[in-house]
Amino acid sequence: MPSKINSPISADDAQRIKKNWGFLNRNLDQNSIRGDFMDEDVWVLLDFQEIDAEKTPQKRNEVFLKLLLRSGPRAYKIFIAALKKQSLNYIVQKLESTKIIQYTETTMQSQIDQPISADDAQRIEKNMSFLTQQLAQDAIRDNFIEQLIWDVPHFEEIDGENTPQKRNEVFLKLLLRSGPKAYGIFIAALKNHNSDHIVKKLESTKITQNNQAVLDHFASLTDDRKTHVLVNTDLLKFNKVVGSDIEIFGKALQLKQADIDGIRMVNSLSVPTQVHQIIQMWKSKNGKLATLGRFTKNLMDAEAAGARIYWDVFDQGVKEVTS
């Protein structure tokens, strides 16, 4: 039997859910109240299966709330009645005391379309590799829906990726397009999650005027560094300089499609190994012309074509191979 979920709850009730998203994820026992939705002919077995497919209580609560938001005008009343039946009045009180922002005043948009400040964007971009490795986005992202910056589809976009690193990458891409308030929300969420090491790393980042460090990495190299010929031992310093955009990266280094496909096939489980072998093949083809300056230009070409380049990894690699 197909799901009957096909219409939203009221805008005010949706705000009550979204502005308490993290609280509900942590405190809700969806298993004890969801039966009321089947009894009231709102949900079917297929909807329960969608919830139960998740591995943790918090993720199951999140799916429950997503379904609730799409369960029609009666759904919120059924939800409140079910909570009261289970003597969960503290949750009811939390929801009903939530201040509702009128739709014309709310900051929530149907899509994210405003950049954060240029300085804050630099802090993110210059630490992109560090952040994709260190961030626990699932522990802090509730703050964005509670502040009416993001909506459920943005969480679904993040969760559509297969690895923690890729999910962090999507989180950061969304953050960069989430408007001037977003970075402040991000920092506050990190502090609340005891991620002060990340805050310290971001806040100590040197900001370059006019974003030149981001736009022209070649110009920032000294002449000695531009002409430095990369040797095989240097190449390992750059094997994490790109994310999963291996094809764009390989083509920017002017490798043939067959070479790129072969490298990906042989090393399908290790992106750093793929990156290393692509750089190694580029080095073999260019010999003494495989300079740091030329490599930098190739990386900039890859970024311009859409690849995610981790310039913090690159800068550290430059220091190590030219010191």
Short mmCIF file of C-alpha atoms in Angstrom, two decimals:
data_model
loop_
_atom_site.label_atom_id
_atom_site.label_comp_id
_atom_site.label_asym_id
_atom_site.label_seq_id
_atom_site.Cartn_x
_atom_site.Cartn_y
_atom_site.Cartn_z
CA MET A 1 0.00 0.00 0.00
CA PRO A 2 1.57 3.34 -1.03
CA SER A 3 2.26 6.10 1.46
CA LYS A 4 -0.49 8.69 1.92
CA ILE A 5 1.99 11.41 2.85
CA ASN A 6 1.64 14.17 0.28
CA SER A 7 0.74 17.49 1.92
CA PRO A 8 2.42 19.80 4.45
CA ILE A 9 1.31 20.59 7.96
CA SER A 10 0.51 24.27 8.68
CA ALA A 11 3.33 26.81 8.40
CA ASP A 12 3.12 27.66 12.14
CA ASP A 13 3.22 24.01 13.21
CA ALA A 14 6.11 23.37 10.81
CA GLN A 15 8.03 26.19 12.52
CA ARG A 16 7.36 24.61 15.92
CA ILE A 17 8.93 21.38 14.68
CA LYS A 18 11.88 22.97 12.89
CA LYS A 19 12.80 25.43 15.65
CA ASN A 20 12.98 22.52 18.10
CA TRP A 21 14.60 20.05 15.72
CA GLY A 22 17.62 19.16 17.84
CA PHE A 23 15.59 18.98 21.06
CA LEU A 24 13.10 16.61 19.41
CA ASN A 25 15.85 14.46 17.92
CA ARG A 26 17.39 14.02 21.36
CA ASN A 27 14.23 13.59 23.44
CA LEU A 28 11.57 12.03 21.26
CA ASP A 29 10.61 8.35 21.58
CA GLN A 30 8.98 8.07 18.17
CA ASN A 31 8.39 4.34 18.59
CA SER A 32 5.92 4.98 21.44
CA ILE A 33 3.73 7.45 19.55
CA ARG A 34 3.88 6.59 15.86
CA GLY A 35 1.14 3.97 16.08
CA ASP A 36 -1.39 6.80 16.46
CA PHE A 37 -0.64 7.88 12.89
CA MET A 38 -1.63 4.48 11.55
CA ASP A 39 -4.68 4.38 13.81
CA GLU A 40 -5.75 7.75 12.41
CA ASP A 41 -5.20 6.50 8.85
CA VAL A 42 -2.40 9.00 8.17
CA TRP A 43 0.56 6.63 7.82
CA VAL A 44 0.93 3.12 6.42
CA LEU A 45 3.41 0.29 7.00
CA LEU A 46 5.71 1.65 4.28
CA ASP A 47 6.23 4.83 6.30
CA PHE A 48 7.23 2.83 9.37
CA GLN A 49 9.71 0.87 7.26
CA GLU A 50 11.31 4.13 6.12
CA ILE A 51 11.83 5.12 9.75
CA ASP A 52 13.14 1.71 10.82
CA ALA A 53 15.68 1.62 7.99
CA GLU A 54 17.84 4.06 9.97
CA LYS A 55 20.45 2.68 12.36
CA THR A 56 20.31 5.09 15.29
CA PRO A 57 17.45 6.43 17.45
CA GLN A 58 18.35 10.00 16.52
CA LYS A 59 18.25 9.27 12.78
CA ARG A 60 14.96 7.43 13.20
CA ASN A 61 13.58 10.47 15.02
CA GLU A 62 14.78 12.67 12.16
CA VAL A 63 12.94 10.58 9.57
CA PHE A 64 9.84 10.59 11.81
CA LEU A 65 9.92 14.40 11.85
CA LYS A 66 10.43 14.61 8.09
CA LEU A 67 7.35 12.45 7.59
CA LEU A 68 5.39 14.48 10.14
CA LEU A 69 6.10 17.70 8.21
CA ARG A 70 4.54 16.13 5.10
CA SER A 71 1.55 14.45 6.75
CA GLY A 72 -1.19 17.03 6.23
CA PRO A 73 -3.00 19.57 8.47
CA ARG A 74 -4.27 16.95 10.97
CA ALA A 75 -0.81 15.58 11.68
CA TYR A 76 0.37 18.05 14.30
CA LYS A 77 -2.79 17.59 16.40
CA ILE A 78 -2.32 13.81 16.25
CA PHE A 79 1.32 14.30 17.27
CA ILE A 80 0.45 16.48 20.28
CA ALA A 81 -2.34 14.13 21.40
CA ALA A 82 0.04 11.15 21.17
CA LEU A 83 2.67 12.96 23.26
CA LYS A 84 0.10 13.77 25.95
CA LYS A 85 -1.12 10.17 25.98
CA GLN A 86 2.47 9.08 26.76
CA SER A 87 2.79 11.74 29.51
CA LEU A 88 5.42 13.61 27.46
CA ASN A 89 4.04 16.98 28.48
CA TYR A 90 7.46 18.61 28.70
CA ILE A 91 7.83 18.13 24.95
CA VAL A 92 4.35 19.54 24.37
CA GLN A 93 5.19 22.56 26.53
CA LYS A 94 8.44 23.15 24.65
CA LEU A 95 6.64 23.08 21.30
CA GLU A 96 3.67 25.18 22.31
CA SER A 97 5.85 27.89 23.89
CA THR A 98 7.86 28.34 20.68
CA LYS A 99 7.73 31.87 19.28
CA ILE A 100 6.35 31.84 15.76
CA ILE A 101 7.80 34.22 13.18
CA GLN A 102 5.33 35.47 10.61
CA TYR A 103 6.08 34.11 7.13
CA THR A 104 6.74 37.58 5.69
CA GLU A 105 9.46 38.13 8.31
CA THR A 106 11.13 34.74 8.34
CA THR A 107 14.59 34.32 6.91
CA MET A 108 13.87 30.85 5.57
CA GLN A 109 14.13 30.62 1.79
CA SER A 110 13.11 27.86 -0.58
CA GLN A 111 16.73 27.65 -1.61
CA ILE A 112 20.06 28.92 -0.31
CA ASP A 113 21.16 31.86 -2.43
CA GLN A 114 23.22 34.30 -0.36
CA PRO A 115 26.97 34.10 0.29
CA ILE A 116 28.59 34.42 3.69
CA SER A 117 31.07 37.27 4.10
CA ALA A 118 34.25 37.22 2.01
CA ASP A 119 36.45 36.93 5.12
CA ASP A 120 34.45 34.04 6.54
CA ALA A 121 34.45 32.33 3.15
CA GLN A 122 38.25 32.54 3.17
CA ARG A 123 38.34 30.92 6.60
CA ILE A 124 36.31 28.01 5.25
CA GLU A 125 38.09 27.70 1.90
CA LYS A 126 41.60 27.88 3.37
CA ASN A 127 40.78 25.07 5.81
CA MET A 128 38.61 22.93 3.54
CA SER A 129 40.65 19.73 3.82
CA PHE A 130 41.00 20.07 7.60
CA LEU A 131 37.26 20.65 7.94
CA THR A 132 36.22 17.74 5.74
CA GLN A 133 38.36 15.47 7.89
CA GLN A 134 37.56 16.87 11.35
CA LEU A 135 33.97 18.12 11.19
CA ALA A 136 31.07 16.22 12.75
CA GLN A 137 28.37 17.91 10.66
CA ASP A 138 25.58 15.62 11.83
CA ALA A 139 26.11 16.83 15.40
CA ILE A 140 25.82 20.56 14.61
CA ARG A 141 23.57 20.90 11.58
CA ASP A 142 20.34 20.99 13.64
CA ASN A 143 21.26 24.57 14.52
CA PHE A 144 20.70 25.64 10.91
CA ILE A 145 17.15 24.33 10.71
CA GLU A 146 16.37 25.71 14.18
CA GLN A 147 17.54 29.16 13.02
CA LEU A 148 15.40 28.80 9.86
CA ILE A 149 18.48 28.96 7.63
CA TRP A 150 18.19 25.44 6.17
CA ASP A 151 15.27 23.14 5.52
CA VAL A 152 14.81 19.36 5.33
CA PRO A 153 15.87 19.11 1.64
CA HIS A 154 19.28 20.49 2.58
CA PHE A 155 19.77 17.68 5.09
CA GLU A 156 18.71 15.21 2.41
CA GLU A 157 21.29 16.70 0.02
CA ILE A 158 24.00 16.14 2.62
CA ASP A 159 22.82 12.62 3.45
CA GLY A 160 22.77 11.67 -0.23
CA GLU A 161 26.58 11.27 -0.10
CA ASN A 162 28.14 7.92 0.79
CA THR A 163 31.08 8.93 2.99
CA PRO A 164 31.53 11.23 6.03
CA GLN A 165 34.08 13.30 4.09
CA LYS A 166 31.72 13.89 1.16
CA ARG A 167 28.85 14.72 3.54
CA ASN A 168 31.11 17.27 5.25
CA GLU A 169 32.00 18.69 1.85
CA VAL A 170 28.33 19.21 0.91
CA PHE A 171 27.68 20.74 4.36
CA LEU A 172 30.47 23.26 3.75
CA LYS A 173 29.26 24.08 0.23
CA LEU A 174 25.82 24.84 1.67
CA LEU A 175 27.37 26.88 4.47
CA LEU A 176 29.19 29.08 1.95
CA ARG A 177 25.82 29.93 0.36
CA SER A 178 23.80 30.37 3.55
CA GLY A 179 23.90 34.13 4.08
CA PRO A 180 25.72 36.49 6.47
CA LYS A 181 24.35 34.90 9.69
CA ALA A 182 25.54 31.43 8.79
CA TYR A 183 29.17 31.62 9.93
CA GLY A 184 28.17 32.92 13.37
CA ILE A 185 25.71 30.05 13.74
CA PHE A 186 28.44 27.63 12.63
CA ILE A 187 30.97 28.91 15.19
CA ALA A 188 28.43 28.90 18.02
CA ALA A 189 27.43 25.34 17.15
CA LEU A 190 31.07 24.22 17.15
CA LYS A 191 31.62 25.76 20.59
CA ASN A 192 28.51 24.08 21.96
CA HIS A 193 29.77 20.75 20.61
CA ASN A 194 33.19 21.14 22.30
CA SER A 195 34.92 21.56 18.93
CA ASP A 196 37.10 24.45 20.08
CA HIS A 197 40.10 23.10 18.14
CA ILE A 198 38.17 23.74 14.92
CA VAL A 199 37.15 27.22 16.04
CA LYS A 200 40.76 28.04 16.93
CA LYS A 201 41.97 26.82 13.53
CA LEU A 202 39.40 28.93 11.68
CA GLU A 203 39.81 32.09 13.74
CA SER A 204 43.62 32.00 13.44
CA THR A 205 43.46 31.86 9.63
CA LYS A 206 45.21 34.77 7.96
CA ILE A 207 42.77 36.76 5.82
CA THR A 208 44.11 38.14 2.55
CA GLN A 209 42.56 41.30 1.15
CA ASN A 210 40.59 40.92 -2.08
CA ASN A 211 40.78 37.15 -1.65
CA GLN A 212 43.97 37.00 -3.74
CA ALA A 213 45.22 33.87 -1.95
CA VAL A 214 42.15 32.05 -3.15
CA LEU A 215 42.11 33.43 -6.70
CA ASP A 216 45.76 33.26 -7.74
CA HIS A 217 47.93 30.72 -5.97
CA PHE A 218 50.55 30.85 -8.72
CA ALA A 219 51.19 34.56 -8.11
CA SER A 220 51.74 33.87 -4.40
CA LEU A 221 54.72 31.56 -5.13
CA THR A 222 58.26 32.93 -5.08
CA ASP A 223 60.29 32.52 -8.28
CA ASP A 224 62.37 29.78 -6.64
CA ARG A 225 59.24 27.84 -5.76
CA LYS A 226 57.74 28.26 -9.22
CA THR A 227 60.82 26.70 -10.83
CA HIS A 228 61.25 23.93 -8.25
CA VAL A 229 61.19 20.62 -10.13
CA LEU A 230 59.05 18.10 -8.25
CA VAL A 231 60.79 14.78 -7.58
CA ASN A 232 59.08 11.50 -6.75
CA THR A 233 59.45 11.99 -2.99
CA ASP A 234 57.66 15.34 -3.30
CA LEU A 235 54.56 13.85 -4.88
CA LEU A 236 53.30 12.19 -1.70
CA LYS A 237 52.92 15.63 -0.11
CA PHE A 238 50.08 16.37 -2.53
CA ASN A 239 48.08 13.12 -2.56
CA LYS A 240 45.25 14.72 -0.59
CA VAL A 241 45.13 17.96 -2.56
CA VAL A 242 41.88 17.09 -4.31
CA GLY A 243 38.61 15.52 -3.19
CA SER A 244 36.74 12.94 -5.23
CA ASP A 245 36.85 14.94 -8.50
CA ILE A 246 39.47 12.63 -9.94
CA GLU A 247 38.41 12.89 -13.59
CA ILE A 248 38.48 16.70 -13.62
CA PHE A 249 41.83 16.64 -11.82
CA GLY A 250 43.35 14.16 -14.28
CA LYS A 251 42.17 16.10 -17.31
CA ALA A 252 43.54 19.35 -15.87
CA LEU A 253 46.92 17.57 -15.70
CA GLN A 254 46.36 16.66 -19.38
CA LEU A 255 46.11 12.91 -18.84
CA LYS A 256 44.16 10.80 -21.31
CA GLN A 257 40.73 9.45 -20.37
CA ALA A 258 42.00 5.87 -20.66
CA ASP A 259 44.81 6.63 -18.18
CA ILE A 260 42.40 8.18 -15.69
CA ASP A 261 39.95 5.29 -16.00
CA GLY A 262 42.75 2.76 -15.50
CA ILE A 263 43.98 4.46 -12.34
CA ARG A 264 40.47 4.63 -10.92
CA MET A 265 39.76 0.98 -11.71
CA VAL A 266 42.93 -0.38 -10.11
CA ASN A 267 42.64 1.80 -6.98
CA SER A 268 38.88 2.20 -6.64
CA LEU A 269 38.90 2.25 -2.81
CA SER A 270 41.61 4.84 -2.20
CA VAL A 271 41.27 8.41 -3.48
CA PRO A 272 44.73 9.48 -2.16
CA THR A 273 46.31 6.59 -4.10
CA GLN A 274 44.44 7.64 -7.24
CA VAL A 275 45.62 11.23 -6.78
CA HIS A 276 49.21 10.11 -6.20
CA GLN A 277 49.26 7.95 -9.33
CA ILE A 278 47.75 10.74 -11.43
CA ILE A 279 50.46 13.14 -10.24
CA GLN A 280 53.09 10.46 -10.77
CA MET A 281 51.92 9.92 -14.36
CA TRP A 282 51.94 13.68 -14.92
CA LYS A 283 55.50 13.81 -13.55
CA SER A 284 56.62 10.98 -15.88
CA LYS A 285 55.16 12.74 -18.91
CA ASN A 286 56.70 16.13 -18.09
CA GLY A 287 60.09 15.22 -16.63
CA LYS A 288 62.08 18.35 -15.80
CA LEU A 289 59.12 20.48 -16.81
CA ALA A 290 57.14 19.08 -13.86
CA THR A 291 57.69 22.21 -11.79
CA LEU A 292 55.76 23.37 -8.78
CA GLY A 293 54.63 26.41 -10.75
CA ARG A 294 53.18 24.32 -13.58
CA PHE A 295 51.53 21.97 -11.09
CA THR A 296 49.97 24.98 -9.34
CA LYS A 297 48.51 26.26 -12.61
CA ASN A 298 47.10 22.80 -13.33
CA LEU A 299 45.43 22.77 -9.91
CA MET A 300 43.90 26.17 -10.59
CA ASP A 301 42.62 24.85 -13.94
CA ALA A 302 41.07 21.88 -12.12
CA GLU A 303 39.37 24.19 -9.63
CA ALA A 304 38.05 26.41 -12.43
CA ALA A 305 36.59 23.28 -14.07
CA GLY A 306 34.71 22.39 -10.88
CA ALA A 307 37.09 20.23 -8.82
CA ARG A 308 37.40 20.75 -5.08
CA ILE A 309 41.05 21.66 -4.42
CA TYR A 310 42.25 21.65 -0.82
CA TRP A 311 44.58 24.63 -0.84
CA ASP A 312 45.50 24.18 2.81
CA VAL A 313 46.99 20.78 1.89
CA PHE A 314 48.73 22.39 -1.09
CA ASP A 315 50.25 25.19 1.03
CA GLN A 316 51.57 22.70 3.57
CA GLY A 317 53.00 20.56 0.78
CA VAL A 318 54.77 23.59 -0.74
CA LYS A 319 56.41 24.34 2.59
CA GLU A 320 57.61 20.76 3.01
CA VAL A 321 59.03 20.28 -0.50
CA THR A 322 60.81 23.65 -0.66
CA SER A 323 62.13 24.03 2.89
#
